[in-house]
Short mmCIF file of C-alpha atoms and ligand atoms in Angstrom, two decimals:
data_model
loop_
_atom_site.label_atom_id
_atom_site.label_comp_id
_atom_site.label_asym_id
_atom_site.label_seq_id
_atom_site.Cartn_x
_atom_site.Cartn_y
_atom_site.Cartn_z
CA MET E 768 79.41 83.02 92.10
CA ASN E 769 80.82 85.96 89.71
CA ILE E 770 78.10 87.71 87.45
CA LEU E 771 81.69 88.27 84.73
CA GLN E 772 82.19 85.05 82.40
CA LYS E 773 83.92 82.27 83.64
CA THR E 774 86.47 81.43 81.30
CA ARG E 775 90.32 81.36 81.43
CA PRO E 776 92.25 84.66 79.91
CA SER E 777 92.85 83.91 76.17
CA SER E 778 95.69 81.67 75.36
CA PHE E 779 97.85 83.97 73.51
CA ILE E 780 98.56 86.50 76.19
CA GLN E 781 101.47 84.82 77.29
CA VAL E 782 104.13 86.45 78.92
CA LEU E 783 107.52 85.14 76.47
CA VAL E 784 110.05 84.65 79.04
CA ILE E 785 113.26 84.96 77.20
CA ALA E 786 116.69 83.39 78.53
CA VAL E 787 118.74 86.77 78.27
CA ALA E 788 120.89 87.24 80.73
CA MET E 789 120.15 90.89 81.93
CA THR E 790 123.64 92.43 79.95
CA GLY E 791 125.36 89.52 79.03
CA GLY E 792 127.28 89.06 82.49
CA VAL E 793 127.11 86.68 84.69
CA ALA E 794 124.49 87.70 87.36
CA ARG E 795 125.77 87.96 90.72
CA GLY E 796 123.99 90.46 92.14
CA ALA E 797 123.24 90.18 96.52
CA GLY E 798 119.16 90.02 95.54
CA GLN E 799 119.97 86.81 92.79
CA ALA E 800 117.74 84.17 92.75
CA ARG E 801 119.14 81.73 90.24
CA SER E 802 122.42 82.68 87.65
CA GLY E 803 120.90 83.80 84.43
CA GLU E 804 117.49 84.44 85.69
CA THR E 805 115.63 87.22 84.22
CA VAL E 806 114.17 90.08 86.21
CA THR E 807 110.63 88.75 84.45
CA GLN E 808 111.05 85.35 85.39
CA LYS E 809 111.70 86.31 89.47
CA LEU E 810 108.73 88.58 89.05
CA THR E 811 106.44 85.71 87.54
CA GLU E 812 107.65 83.18 90.02
CA GLN E 813 106.60 85.58 92.66
CA TYR E 814 103.75 86.90 91.89
CA GLU E 815 102.52 83.09 90.32
CA ASN E 816 102.43 81.86 93.90
CA SER E 817 101.81 84.52 96.47
CA PRO E 818 98.57 84.67 98.59
CA LEU E 819 96.70 86.85 97.11
CA LYS E 820 95.61 89.70 100.18
CA VAL E 821 92.43 92.09 100.41
CA THR E 822 93.98 95.82 101.91
CA PRO E 823 90.55 97.70 102.76
CA LEU E 824 91.15 101.80 102.53
CA GLY E 825 87.73 103.01 103.71
CA GLN E 826 85.35 104.74 101.18
CA GLY E 827 84.29 101.91 99.08
CA LEU E 828 87.56 101.62 97.84
CA TYR E 829 89.75 98.14 98.32
CA VAL E 830 93.57 97.41 97.16
CA PHE E 831 94.47 93.30 96.08
CA SER E 832 97.60 92.40 96.23
CA GLY E 833 100.13 89.38 95.29
CA ASP E 834 98.74 88.06 91.82
CA GLY E 835 101.10 90.76 90.60
CA GLY E 836 101.25 94.51 90.13
CA ASP E 837 98.54 96.08 92.97
CA VAL E 838 95.01 95.97 92.05
CA THR E 839 92.92 99.00 93.56
CA ALA E 840 88.56 98.85 93.77
CA ILE E 841 86.71 101.69 93.61
CA VAL E 842 83.24 100.27 95.08
CA ASP E 843 80.13 102.63 93.74
CA ASP E 844 76.02 101.66 95.15
CA GLY E 845 76.30 100.10 91.30
CA SER E 846 79.39 99.29 90.02
CA THR E 847 83.41 98.49 90.40
CA LEU E 848 85.84 100.42 88.95
CA LEU E 849 89.68 98.92 89.13
CA ILE E 850 92.99 100.30 88.94
CA ASP E 851 95.01 96.84 86.77
CA SER E 852 94.30 93.96 86.40
CA GLY E 853 97.06 91.46 87.93
CA LEU E 854 98.71 88.43 86.30
CA ALA E 855 96.47 86.89 83.34
CA SER E 856 97.28 83.26 84.94
CA ARG E 857 95.72 84.22 88.41
CA ILE E 858 92.19 86.41 86.80
CA SER E 859 90.06 83.44 88.07
CA GLU E 860 91.04 83.84 91.64
CA LEU E 861 91.52 87.66 91.31
CA SER E 862 87.52 88.14 89.60
CA ASP E 863 86.34 85.87 92.48
CA ALA E 864 88.18 87.62 95.54
CA ILE E 865 86.78 91.13 93.76
CA PHE E 866 83.39 90.32 93.14
CA LYS E 867 83.16 88.51 97.11
CA THR E 868 84.47 91.48 98.20
CA THR E 869 82.36 94.82 96.63
CA MET E 870 79.36 92.38 95.43
CA ARG E 871 79.42 94.82 92.45
CA PRO E 872 80.13 93.67 88.73
CA ILE E 873 83.26 95.71 87.22
CA THR E 874 81.91 97.81 84.97
CA ARG E 875 85.64 100.12 84.28
CA LEU E 876 89.24 99.15 84.23
CA VAL E 877 92.11 101.58 84.06
CA ASN E 878 95.67 100.98 83.58
CA THR E 879 98.61 102.15 85.15
CA HIS E 880 100.94 100.89 82.11
CA TRP E 881 100.93 98.25 79.55
CA HIS E 882 102.96 95.74 82.15
CA PHE E 883 102.15 92.21 81.37
CA ASP E 884 101.72 91.87 85.57
CA HIS E 885 99.29 95.34 85.79
CA THR E 886 97.52 94.24 82.16
CA GLY E 887 97.08 90.49 82.53
CA GLY E 888 93.35 90.64 83.37
CA ASN E 889 92.36 92.87 80.67
CA THR E 890 90.93 89.94 78.23
CA TYR E 891 89.06 88.60 81.09
CA PHE E 892 87.54 91.91 81.88
CA GLY E 893 87.57 93.16 78.22
CA SER E 894 84.86 90.14 76.71
CA SER E 895 83.06 90.67 79.31
CA GLY E 896 81.86 94.31 78.17
CA VAL E 897 84.37 96.13 80.82
CA THR E 898 85.42 99.51 79.66
CA ILE E 899 89.36 99.75 79.70
CA ILE E 900 90.85 103.38 80.05
CA SER E 901 94.45 104.16 79.66
CA LEU E 902 97.09 106.37 78.40
CA GLU E 903 96.95 106.50 74.73
CA ASN E 904 100.75 105.13 74.27
CA VAL E 905 99.67 101.78 76.57
CA LYS E 906 96.93 101.50 73.57
CA ARG E 907 99.95 101.19 70.83
CA GLN E 908 102.17 99.35 73.31
CA LEU E 909 99.63 96.32 73.97
CA SER E 910 98.69 96.53 69.91
CA SER E 911 101.67 95.14 69.10
CA VAL E 912 105.05 93.28 70.13
CA GLN E 913 107.14 94.58 72.61
CA ASN E 914 110.83 93.07 73.17
CA ILE E 915 112.29 94.34 76.70
CA PRO E 916 115.35 92.44 76.56
CA PHE E 917 117.16 94.22 79.25
CA VAL E 918 114.92 92.54 82.05
CA GLY E 919 113.49 89.28 79.85
CA LEU E 920 110.27 90.23 78.34
CA ARG E 921 108.72 89.90 75.14
CA ASP E 922 105.01 90.73 75.39
CA GLY E 923 102.01 93.25 73.47
CA HIS E 924 100.11 92.06 70.38
CA TYR E 925 96.35 91.62 72.70
CA PRO E 926 93.65 90.30 71.04
CA SER E 927 91.00 93.03 70.70
CA GLN E 928 88.98 93.24 73.77
CA ALA E 929 91.89 93.52 75.88
CA LEU E 930 93.02 96.64 74.32
CA PRO E 931 91.48 100.36 76.34
CA GLY E 932 88.32 101.69 74.60
CA VAL E 933 88.92 104.99 75.41
CA THR E 934 92.29 106.35 76.02
CA TYR E 935 93.71 109.52 76.90
CA SER E 936 96.91 112.27 76.58
CA SER E 937 98.30 113.95 79.46
CA SER E 938 94.77 114.20 81.68
CA MET E 939 91.31 112.65 82.66
CA THR E 940 88.81 112.66 85.23
CA LEU E 941 86.09 110.53 85.96
CA GLN E 942 83.37 110.09 88.33
CA GLN E 943 82.54 106.74 90.72
CA GLY E 944 79.95 107.25 93.23
CA SER E 945 81.26 110.04 95.51
CA GLN E 946 84.84 109.58 94.41
CA LYS E 947 86.33 112.06 91.86
CA LEU E 948 89.37 110.04 90.13
CA THR E 949 91.94 112.58 88.46
CA LEU E 950 94.26 110.36 86.23
CA GLU E 951 97.25 111.97 85.10
CA ASN E 952 100.95 111.67 83.38
CA TYR E 953 103.85 113.33 83.59
CA GLY E 954 105.41 112.36 80.80
CA PRO E 955 107.66 109.10 80.85
CA ALA E 956 109.34 107.80 83.23
CA HIS E 957 108.37 104.17 84.40
CA THR E 958 107.71 103.59 80.97
CA ASP E 959 105.63 106.41 78.10
CA GLY E 960 102.49 105.72 79.33
CA ASP E 961 102.25 105.76 82.91
CA THR E 962 98.94 107.00 85.01
CA VAL E 963 98.89 108.35 88.37
CA THR E 964 95.57 108.49 89.75
CA TYR E 965 94.22 110.34 92.38
CA ILE E 966 91.06 109.57 94.45
CA VAL E 967 89.12 112.17 96.40
CA PRO E 968 87.72 112.75 99.15
CA ALA E 969 89.05 109.75 99.64
CA ASN E 970 92.97 110.75 99.04
CA VAL E 971 94.68 107.94 97.94
CA ALA E 972 97.37 108.01 94.97
CA VAL E 973 97.41 104.98 92.72
CA VAL E 974 101.20 105.42 91.47
CA GLY E 975 101.45 101.87 89.36
CA ASP E 976 105.23 101.33 88.64
CA ILE E 977 106.46 104.24 89.40
CA PHE E 978 106.50 103.94 93.33
CA SER E 979 107.87 99.95 94.36
CA ASN E 980 107.22 99.34 97.96
CA HIS E 981 109.79 98.74 98.87
CA PHE E 982 112.45 97.39 96.04
CA TYR E 983 114.56 99.07 92.91
CA PRO E 984 111.96 99.42 90.69
CA ILE E 985 112.14 98.59 86.95
CA ILE E 986 113.05 101.25 84.83
CA ASP E 987 111.62 100.41 80.94
CA LEU E 988 114.09 101.81 79.51
CA ALA E 989 112.75 100.23 75.66
CA SER E 990 109.42 101.73 76.62
CA GLY E 991 110.61 105.52 76.91
CA GLY E 992 111.62 105.86 80.30
CA SER E 993 114.16 107.22 82.53
CA ILE E 994 115.49 107.19 86.04
CA ASP E 995 115.21 111.68 85.29
CA GLY E 996 111.20 110.88 84.20
CA MET E 997 111.25 108.34 87.69
CA ILE E 998 112.55 110.89 89.67
CA HIS E 999 110.15 113.82 88.04
CA SER E 1000 106.68 111.96 88.79
CA VAL E 1001 107.66 111.33 91.63
CA ASP E 1002 108.08 114.55 92.47
CA ARG E 1003 104.60 115.45 90.87
CA ILE E 1004 103.09 113.24 93.71
CA LEU E 1005 105.05 114.75 96.37
CA ALA E 1006 103.24 118.39 94.83
CA GLN E 1007 100.19 116.48 94.86
CA THR E 1008 100.00 114.44 98.08
CA ASP E 1009 100.20 114.77 102.00
CA ALA E 1010 101.05 113.02 105.04
CA GLN E 1011 97.34 112.10 105.07
CA THR E 1012 97.71 110.32 101.39
CA LYS E 1013 97.00 106.96 101.06
CA ILE E 1014 99.73 105.85 98.28
CA VAL E 1015 99.41 102.47 96.19
CA PRO E 1016 102.10 101.52 95.16
CA GLY E 1017 102.54 99.38 91.58
CA HIS E 1018 104.06 96.65 93.84
CA GLY E 1019 104.03 95.85 97.74
CA PRO E 1020 101.97 97.48 100.67
CA ILE E 1021 100.33 100.52 101.06
CA ALA E 1022 102.58 103.99 102.14
CA ALA E 1023 102.49 106.73 103.06
CA ARG E 1024 104.12 110.12 101.25
CA ALA E 1025 106.90 109.56 104.28
CA ASP E 1026 108.08 106.47 102.48
CA LEU E 1027 107.37 108.08 98.95
CA GLN E 1028 109.79 110.83 99.89
CA ASP E 1029 112.33 108.14 100.91
CA TYR E 1030 112.46 106.53 97.72
CA ARG E 1031 112.63 109.37 95.82
CA ASP E 1032 115.81 110.22 98.14
CA MET E 1033 117.50 106.94 97.21
CA LEU E 1034 116.66 107.41 93.68
CA VAL E 1035 117.68 111.16 93.64
CA GLN E 1036 121.31 109.50 95.91
CA VAL E 1037 122.24 106.52 93.44
CA ARG E 1038 121.52 109.03 90.33
CA GLN E 1039 124.20 111.11 91.53
CA ARG E 1040 126.48 108.76 92.12
CA VAL E 1041 126.10 106.80 88.76
CA LYS E 1042 126.67 110.35 87.15
CA ASP E 1043 129.98 110.95 89.14
CA LEU E 1044 130.67 107.60 88.16
CA ILE E 1045 130.13 108.31 84.12
CA ALA E 1046 131.71 111.49 84.68
CA ALA E 1047 134.76 110.09 85.60
CA GLY E 1048 135.05 107.55 82.56
CA LYS E 1049 133.97 104.20 84.07
CA THR E 1050 132.60 101.97 82.42
CA MET E 1051 128.93 99.65 83.13
CA ASP E 1052 130.56 96.79 84.81
CA GLU E 1053 133.02 98.92 86.84
CA ALA E 1054 130.17 101.66 87.69
CA VAL E 1055 128.60 98.04 89.20
CA THR E 1056 131.70 96.72 90.91
CA ALA E 1057 131.96 100.62 92.45
CA ALA E 1058 128.36 99.74 94.53
CA PRO E 1059 126.92 103.34 94.27
CA THR E 1060 123.92 101.55 95.55
CA LYS E 1061 125.57 99.76 98.74
CA ASP E 1062 124.05 102.05 101.35
CA PHE E 1063 120.72 101.77 100.02
CA ASP E 1064 120.49 97.77 99.50
CA ALA E 1065 119.55 96.62 102.95
CA LYS E 1066 116.43 98.50 102.63
CA TRP E 1067 115.41 98.52 98.52
CA GLY E 1068 117.98 95.72 97.40
CA SER E 1069 115.73 92.45 97.98
CA GLY E 1070 113.36 92.56 95.54
CA TYR E 1071 113.16 91.44 91.54
CA VAL E 1072 115.37 94.07 90.83
CA ASN E 1073 118.89 93.58 92.51
CA PRO E 1074 121.63 96.09 93.28
CA GLU E 1075 123.61 95.34 90.24
CA VAL E 1076 120.60 95.55 87.31
CA PHE E 1077 119.23 98.70 89.46
CA THR E 1078 122.53 100.20 88.83
CA LYS E 1079 122.72 99.16 84.88
CA MET E 1080 119.68 100.46 84.64
CA ILE E 1081 120.67 104.31 85.97
CA PHE E 1082 124.19 103.87 84.28
CA SER E 1083 122.16 103.14 80.71
CA SER E 1084 119.47 105.78 81.04
CA LEU E 1085 122.11 108.49 82.26
CA SER E 1086 124.38 107.49 79.34
CA GLY E 1087 122.03 106.87 76.75
CA THR E 1088 123.22 103.16 75.91
CA GLY E 1089 121.42 99.93 76.49
CA ALA E 1090 117.51 101.57 75.44
CA SER E 1091 116.82 98.48 73.81
CA GLN E 1092 118.87 96.16 76.09
ZN1 LIG N 1308 105.53 97.62 85.39
#
């Protein structure tokens, strides 16, 4: 029996999936499930139907994955602190699994950024008195409607109980039992509200959607994200971690620092190729045709961001076009 209030999430947290094809072209990338299907539709379908998995990290840390963004739980003698809250549609299942695993009430929740697959449980937990913590920008983004047609997402205007009650501007520390959590923001990357959390002595880094393991990431340009910012934040994380660090990505299995290094190298090489195409005067469609991700697609191209969309995101980020598209 969950001691948290057993209610369905508020109906006005909804992901309003709007049927806007990514950039107006016919979708034809390698990983594209259906023509015209948006990144948000693909992501939502995937996470509404994947089994919920629990992975123990040791020292009272657990990762719950499959129901949206990865959710990290840090348990002490009397409480559980969560990082991210999954999809709204699966919050009862997630909440039950967390309580069954930790046997402690959730008292604090950190949001890595504002996206619905990481904040979907905010209303549920916030209504139960859980303190929600984030970067200042996340509160702003959750407070009003956000429109991201590039990936087909319209969301936001969450109820007051779902909003962060504690915010920070660049760095913050929290203590959860014997674990010290350091929350850091390295400037705009995946969005302009990203939090990376280092947990010691467990030696775990929870990095949110700055890293997707292992598929091409969304770069949310309309929320202030950029390819340069993604690479900058990854470099900062690499500098703060070691070969033993367990890295919890925004999506996908727990990674090692070497996996993050591979991801960084992919981002840097694709950025350079797209830069060269822009310098040669190519249009966005011509850049897609040039397939600058080609040799990376086998490893990174099978997620909900296909090679075409990823190329377009980087092209838009570097050329300053399509920031709101
Ligand atoms: Zn995200």
